[in-house]
mmCIF file of C-alpha atoms in Angstrom:
data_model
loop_
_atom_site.group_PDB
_atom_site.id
_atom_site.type_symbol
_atom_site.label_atom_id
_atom_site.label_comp_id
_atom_site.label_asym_id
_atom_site.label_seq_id
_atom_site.Cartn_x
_atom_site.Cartn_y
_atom_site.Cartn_z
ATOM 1 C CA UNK A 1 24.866 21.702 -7.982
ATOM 2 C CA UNK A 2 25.486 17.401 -7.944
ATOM 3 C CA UNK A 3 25.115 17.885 -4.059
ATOM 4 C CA UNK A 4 21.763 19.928 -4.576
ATOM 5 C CA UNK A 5 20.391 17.689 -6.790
ATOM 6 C CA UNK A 6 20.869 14.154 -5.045
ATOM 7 C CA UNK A 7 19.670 15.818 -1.929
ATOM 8 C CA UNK A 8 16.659 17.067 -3.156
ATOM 9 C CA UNK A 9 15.864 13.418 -4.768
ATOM 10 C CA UNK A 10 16.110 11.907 -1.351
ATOM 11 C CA UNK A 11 14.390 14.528 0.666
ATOM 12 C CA UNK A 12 11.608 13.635 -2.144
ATOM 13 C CA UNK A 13 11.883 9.869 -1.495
ATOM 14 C CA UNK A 14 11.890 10.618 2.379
ATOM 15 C CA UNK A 15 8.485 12.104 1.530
ATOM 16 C CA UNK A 16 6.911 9.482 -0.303
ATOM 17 C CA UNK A 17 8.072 6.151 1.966
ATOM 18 C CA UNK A 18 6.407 8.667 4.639
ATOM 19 C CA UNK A 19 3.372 8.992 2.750
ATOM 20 C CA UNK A 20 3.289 5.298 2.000
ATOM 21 C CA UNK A 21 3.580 4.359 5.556
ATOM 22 C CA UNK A 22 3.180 0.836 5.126
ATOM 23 C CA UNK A 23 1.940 0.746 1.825
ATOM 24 C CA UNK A 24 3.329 -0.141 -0.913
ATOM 25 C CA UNK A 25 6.660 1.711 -1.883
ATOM 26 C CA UNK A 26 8.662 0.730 -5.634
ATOM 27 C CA UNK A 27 10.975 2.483 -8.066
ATOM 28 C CA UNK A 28 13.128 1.451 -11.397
ATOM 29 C CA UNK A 29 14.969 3.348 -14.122
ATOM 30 C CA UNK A 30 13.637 4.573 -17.636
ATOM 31 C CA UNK A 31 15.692 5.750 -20.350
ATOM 32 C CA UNK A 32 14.532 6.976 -24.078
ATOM 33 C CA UNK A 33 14.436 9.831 -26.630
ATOM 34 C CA UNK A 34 13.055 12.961 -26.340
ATOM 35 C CA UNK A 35 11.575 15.382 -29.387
ATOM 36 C CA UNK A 36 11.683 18.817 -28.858
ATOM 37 C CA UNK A 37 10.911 22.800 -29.815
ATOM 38 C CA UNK A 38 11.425 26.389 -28.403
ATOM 39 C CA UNK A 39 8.398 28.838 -28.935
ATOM 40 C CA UNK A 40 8.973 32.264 -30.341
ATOM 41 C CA UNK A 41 12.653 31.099 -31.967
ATOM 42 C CA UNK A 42 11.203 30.813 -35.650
ATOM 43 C CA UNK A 43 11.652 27.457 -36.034
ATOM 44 C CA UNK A 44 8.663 25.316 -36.617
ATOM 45 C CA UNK A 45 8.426 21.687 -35.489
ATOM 46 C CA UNK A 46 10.182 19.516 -33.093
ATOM 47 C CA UNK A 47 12.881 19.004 -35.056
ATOM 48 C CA UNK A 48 15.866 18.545 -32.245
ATOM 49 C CA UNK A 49 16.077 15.060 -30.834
ATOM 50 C CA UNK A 50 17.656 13.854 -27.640
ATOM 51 C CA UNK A 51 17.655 11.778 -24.660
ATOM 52 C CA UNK A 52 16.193 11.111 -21.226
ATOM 53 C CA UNK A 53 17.015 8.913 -18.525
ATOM 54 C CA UNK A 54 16.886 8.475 -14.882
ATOM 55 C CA UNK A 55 15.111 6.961 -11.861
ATOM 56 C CA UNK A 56 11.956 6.863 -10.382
ATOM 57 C CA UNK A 57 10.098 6.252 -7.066
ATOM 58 C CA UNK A 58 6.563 5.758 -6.335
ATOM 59 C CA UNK A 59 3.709 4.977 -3.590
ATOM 60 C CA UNK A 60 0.340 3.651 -3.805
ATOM 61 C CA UNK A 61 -2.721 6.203 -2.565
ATOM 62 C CA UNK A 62 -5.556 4.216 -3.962
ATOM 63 C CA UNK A 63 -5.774 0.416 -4.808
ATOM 64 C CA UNK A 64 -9.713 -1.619 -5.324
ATOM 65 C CA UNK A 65 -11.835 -2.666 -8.447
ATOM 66 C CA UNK A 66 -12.490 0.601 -9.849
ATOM 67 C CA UNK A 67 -9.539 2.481 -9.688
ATOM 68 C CA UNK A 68 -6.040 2.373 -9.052
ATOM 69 C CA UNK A 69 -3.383 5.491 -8.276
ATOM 70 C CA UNK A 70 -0.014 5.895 -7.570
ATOM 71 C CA UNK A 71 2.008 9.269 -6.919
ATOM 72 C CA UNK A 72 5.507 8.916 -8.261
ATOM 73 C CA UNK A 73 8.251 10.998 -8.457
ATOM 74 C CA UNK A 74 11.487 11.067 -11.265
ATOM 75 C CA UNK A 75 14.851 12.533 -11.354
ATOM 76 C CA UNK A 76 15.790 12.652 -15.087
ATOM 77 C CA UNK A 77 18.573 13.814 -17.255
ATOM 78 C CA UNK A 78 16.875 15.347 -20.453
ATOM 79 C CA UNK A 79 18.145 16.922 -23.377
ATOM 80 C CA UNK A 80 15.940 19.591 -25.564
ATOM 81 C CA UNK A 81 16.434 22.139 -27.551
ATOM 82 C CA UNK A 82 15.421 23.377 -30.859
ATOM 83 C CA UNK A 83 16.809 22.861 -34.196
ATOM 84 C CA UNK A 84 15.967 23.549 -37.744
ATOM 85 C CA UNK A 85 14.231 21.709 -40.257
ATOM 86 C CA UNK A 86 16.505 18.966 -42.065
ATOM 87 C CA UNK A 87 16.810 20.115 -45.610
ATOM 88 C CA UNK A 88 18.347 18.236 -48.064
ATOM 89 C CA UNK A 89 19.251 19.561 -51.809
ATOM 90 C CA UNK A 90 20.635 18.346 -54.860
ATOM 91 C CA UNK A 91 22.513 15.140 -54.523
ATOM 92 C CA UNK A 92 22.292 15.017 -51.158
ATOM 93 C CA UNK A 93 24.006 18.441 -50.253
ATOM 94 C CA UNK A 94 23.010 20.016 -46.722
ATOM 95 C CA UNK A 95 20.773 22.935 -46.543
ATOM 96 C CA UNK A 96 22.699 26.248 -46.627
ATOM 97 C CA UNK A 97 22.139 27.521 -43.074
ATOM 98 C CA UNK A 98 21.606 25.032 -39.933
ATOM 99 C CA UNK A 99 20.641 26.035 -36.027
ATOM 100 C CA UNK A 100 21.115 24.244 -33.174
ATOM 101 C CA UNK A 101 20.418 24.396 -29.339
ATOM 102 C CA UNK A 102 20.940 21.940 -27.062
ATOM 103 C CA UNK A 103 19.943 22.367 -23.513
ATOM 104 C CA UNK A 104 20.658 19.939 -20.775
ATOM 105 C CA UNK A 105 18.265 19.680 -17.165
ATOM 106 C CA UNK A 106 18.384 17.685 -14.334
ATOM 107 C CA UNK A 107 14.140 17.646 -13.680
ATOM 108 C CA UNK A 108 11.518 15.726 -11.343
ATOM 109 C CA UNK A 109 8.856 15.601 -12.631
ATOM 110 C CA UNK A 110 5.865 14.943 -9.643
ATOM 111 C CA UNK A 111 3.240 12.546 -11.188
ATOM 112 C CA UNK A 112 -0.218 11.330 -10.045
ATOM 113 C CA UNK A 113 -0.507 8.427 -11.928
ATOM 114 C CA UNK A 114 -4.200 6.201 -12.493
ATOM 115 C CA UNK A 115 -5.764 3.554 -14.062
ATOM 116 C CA UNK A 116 -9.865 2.844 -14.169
ATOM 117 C CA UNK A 117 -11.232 -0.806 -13.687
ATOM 118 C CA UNK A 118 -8.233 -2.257 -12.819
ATOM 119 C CA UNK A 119 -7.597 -6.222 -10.974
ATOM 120 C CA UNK A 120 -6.068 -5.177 -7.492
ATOM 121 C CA UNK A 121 -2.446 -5.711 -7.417
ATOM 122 C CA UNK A 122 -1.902 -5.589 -10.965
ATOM 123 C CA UNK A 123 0.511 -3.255 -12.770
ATOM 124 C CA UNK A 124 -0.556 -3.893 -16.358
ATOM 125 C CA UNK A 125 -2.846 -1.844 -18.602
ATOM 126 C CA UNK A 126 -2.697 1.542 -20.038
ATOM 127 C CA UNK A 127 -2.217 4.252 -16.990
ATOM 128 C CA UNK A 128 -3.018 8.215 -17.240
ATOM 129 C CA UNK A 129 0.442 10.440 -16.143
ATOM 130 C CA UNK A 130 -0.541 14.059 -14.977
ATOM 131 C CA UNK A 131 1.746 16.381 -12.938
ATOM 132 C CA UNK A 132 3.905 19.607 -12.791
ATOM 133 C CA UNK A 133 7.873 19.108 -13.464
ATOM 134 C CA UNK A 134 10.574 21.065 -11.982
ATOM 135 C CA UNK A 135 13.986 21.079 -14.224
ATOM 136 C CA UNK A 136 17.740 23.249 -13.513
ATOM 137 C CA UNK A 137 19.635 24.070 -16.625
ATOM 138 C CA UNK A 138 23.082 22.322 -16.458
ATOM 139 C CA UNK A 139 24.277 24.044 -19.438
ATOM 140 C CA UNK A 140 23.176 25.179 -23.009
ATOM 141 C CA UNK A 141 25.229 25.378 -26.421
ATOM 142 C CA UNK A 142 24.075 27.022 -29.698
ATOM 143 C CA UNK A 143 26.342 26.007 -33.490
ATOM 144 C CA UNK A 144 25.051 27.567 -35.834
ATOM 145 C CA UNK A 145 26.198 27.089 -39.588
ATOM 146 C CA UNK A 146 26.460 30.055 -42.351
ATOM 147 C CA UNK A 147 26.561 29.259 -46.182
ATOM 148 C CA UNK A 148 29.640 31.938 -47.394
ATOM 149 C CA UNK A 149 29.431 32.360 -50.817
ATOM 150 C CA UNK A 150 32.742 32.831 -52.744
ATOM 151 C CA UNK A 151 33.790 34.303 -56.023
ATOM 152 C CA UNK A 152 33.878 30.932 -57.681
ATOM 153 C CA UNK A 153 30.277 30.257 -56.519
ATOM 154 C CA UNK A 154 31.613 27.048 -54.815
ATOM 155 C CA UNK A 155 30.636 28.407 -51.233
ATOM 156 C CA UNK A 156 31.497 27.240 -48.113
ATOM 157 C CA UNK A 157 30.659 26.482 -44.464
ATOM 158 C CA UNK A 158 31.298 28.781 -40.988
ATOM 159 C CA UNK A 159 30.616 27.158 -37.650
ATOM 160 C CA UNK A 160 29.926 29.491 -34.725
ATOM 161 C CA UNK A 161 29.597 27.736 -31.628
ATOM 162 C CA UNK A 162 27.925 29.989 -28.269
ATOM 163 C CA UNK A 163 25.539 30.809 -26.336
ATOM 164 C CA UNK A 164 22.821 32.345 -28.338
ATOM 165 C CA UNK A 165 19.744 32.564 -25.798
ATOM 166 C CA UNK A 166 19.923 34.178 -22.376
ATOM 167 C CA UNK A 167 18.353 31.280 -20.336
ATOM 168 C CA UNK A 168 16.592 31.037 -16.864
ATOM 169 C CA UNK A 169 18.912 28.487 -14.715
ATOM 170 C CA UNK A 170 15.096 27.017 -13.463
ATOM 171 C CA UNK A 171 12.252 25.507 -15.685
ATOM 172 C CA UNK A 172 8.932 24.890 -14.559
ATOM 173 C CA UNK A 173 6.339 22.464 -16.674
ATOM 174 C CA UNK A 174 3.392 20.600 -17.284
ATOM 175 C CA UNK A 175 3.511 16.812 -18.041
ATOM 176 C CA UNK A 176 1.062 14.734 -19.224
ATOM 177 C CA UNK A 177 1.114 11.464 -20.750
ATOM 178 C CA UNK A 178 0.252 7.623 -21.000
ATOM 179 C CA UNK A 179 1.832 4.349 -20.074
ATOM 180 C CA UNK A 180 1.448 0.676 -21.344
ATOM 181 C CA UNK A 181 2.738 -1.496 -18.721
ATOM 182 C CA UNK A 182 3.014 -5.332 -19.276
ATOM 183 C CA UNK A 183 4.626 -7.945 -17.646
ATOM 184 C CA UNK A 184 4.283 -5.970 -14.370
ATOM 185 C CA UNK A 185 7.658 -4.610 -14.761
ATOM 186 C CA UNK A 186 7.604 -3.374 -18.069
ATOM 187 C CA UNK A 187 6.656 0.248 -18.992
ATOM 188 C CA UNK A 188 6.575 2.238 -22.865
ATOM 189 C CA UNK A 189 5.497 5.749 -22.120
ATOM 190 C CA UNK A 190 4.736 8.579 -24.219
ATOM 191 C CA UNK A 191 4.586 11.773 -22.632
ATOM 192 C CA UNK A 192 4.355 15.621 -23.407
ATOM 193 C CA UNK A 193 5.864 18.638 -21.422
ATOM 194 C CA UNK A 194 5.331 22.219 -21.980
ATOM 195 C CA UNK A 195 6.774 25.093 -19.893
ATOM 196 C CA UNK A 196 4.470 27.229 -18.152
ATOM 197 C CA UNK A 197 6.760 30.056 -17.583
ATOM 198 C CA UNK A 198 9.476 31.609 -20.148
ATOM 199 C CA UNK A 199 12.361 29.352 -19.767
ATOM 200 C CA UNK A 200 14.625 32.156 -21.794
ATOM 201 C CA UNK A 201 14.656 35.985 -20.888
ATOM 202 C CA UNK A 202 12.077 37.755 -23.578
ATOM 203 C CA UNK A 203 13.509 39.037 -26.280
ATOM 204 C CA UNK A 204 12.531 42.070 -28.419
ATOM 205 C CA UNK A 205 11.569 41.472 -32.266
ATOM 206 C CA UNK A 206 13.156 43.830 -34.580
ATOM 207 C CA UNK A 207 10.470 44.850 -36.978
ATOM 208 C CA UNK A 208 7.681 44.225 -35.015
ATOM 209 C CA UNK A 209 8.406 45.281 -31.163
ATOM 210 C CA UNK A 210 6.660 42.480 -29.741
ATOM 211 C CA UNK A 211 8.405 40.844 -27.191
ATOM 212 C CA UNK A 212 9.117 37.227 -27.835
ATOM 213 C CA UNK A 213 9.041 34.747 -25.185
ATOM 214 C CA UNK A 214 10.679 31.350 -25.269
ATOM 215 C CA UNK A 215 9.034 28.190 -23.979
ATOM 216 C CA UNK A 216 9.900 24.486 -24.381
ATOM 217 C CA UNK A 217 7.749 21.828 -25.740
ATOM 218 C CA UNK A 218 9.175 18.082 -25.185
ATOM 219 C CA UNK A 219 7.714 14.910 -26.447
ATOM 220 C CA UNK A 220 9.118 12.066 -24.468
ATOM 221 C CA UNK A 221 9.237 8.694 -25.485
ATOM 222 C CA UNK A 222 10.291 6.429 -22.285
ATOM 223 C CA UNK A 223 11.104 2.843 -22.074
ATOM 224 C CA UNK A 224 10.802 1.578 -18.040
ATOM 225 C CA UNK A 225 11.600 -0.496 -16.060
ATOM 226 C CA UNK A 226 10.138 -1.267 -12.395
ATOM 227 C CA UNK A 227 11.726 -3.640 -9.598
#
């Protein structure tokens, strides 16, 4: 999978320095936090937090007065997931029953990337991200923590650690987003994914029938850095 993955990063690089020709051609590395849910999983909010980071290439298509584009590609490291709703009760005591799903991908994410009334040659300003994402599951793990009540009434906690959902090994998304870059290097992004195919194999609900399918929804929040 390692081997996969760094070849089909530079095969993608290969493609844009051919695009460029001899325009320009830059990259960097971006790191942050991600904020994330699973559809269908009866869990509202984005309640599971994580990271992203990774590197980036890009090449300029368009570059004059009124408009300036780029089409850049990433390879990230992202964690999602879903996770309940923190819940805290008297004196500080944990909710009674906690879920958790973490989900690790390697993605690349293809983005065309533009910015209106812009000064040729300059990076800063606010830019629009748009583009689909490709992601591979690296691996998934599920706690999730039962309240057992005892005789006493004092209770007590159960950890069972597995593999709850039955997930697709491939992801495909939507990402869209804006960037503040300053200091021509410098980039804060905040960005949104959402799948647009089940990432987990549909399951069946119990008192309904209805087939539930499972999607991710990612907010990323990305600090960059271009050379």
């Amino acid at each position: 999978m390692r081997n996969r993955v760094i070849l089909i990063f530079a095969l993608n690089l290969c493609f844009l320095q051919g695009f460029s020709q001899k325009s320009y051609f830059g990259g960097g590395v971006a790191f942050g936090n991600t904020f994330s849910a699973m559809s269908a999983d009866n869990i509202p909010g984005c309640w599971k937090t994580g990271i992203t980071a990774g590197l980036f290439g890009n090449v300029k298509l368009v570059d004059n007065y009124n408009v300036r584009m780029l089409l850049q590609l990433d390879m990230n490291f992202t964690i999602k997931g879903t996770r309940s709703k923190p819940n805290f009760g008297v004196k500080g005591l944990a909710r009674k029953d906690k879920h958790s799903t973490s989900l690790g991908y390697i993605e690349f994410p293809l983005l065309l990337r533009f910015r209106f009334n812009s000064i040729k040659t300059d990076n800063d300003g606010v830019w629009l991200d748009l583009g689909p994402s490709i992601g591979f599951l690296l691996y998934q793990r599920t706690v999730q923590r039962h309240h057992i009540s005892t005789p006493a009434g004092t209770g007590s906690w159960s950890d069972v650690w597995d593999d709850y959902y039955g997930l697709n090994r491939f992801e495909f998304s939507f990402l869209a987003g804006i960037t503040y870059v300053f200091k021509r290097h410098h980039g804060l992004s905040l960005r949104f994914s959402h799948s647009l195919i089940p990432v987990g194999i549909p399951e069946q609900e119990v008192t309904t029938g209805i087939l539930k399918k499972h999607y991710n929804s990612t907010f990323y929040f990305v600090y960059s850095f271009q050379f």
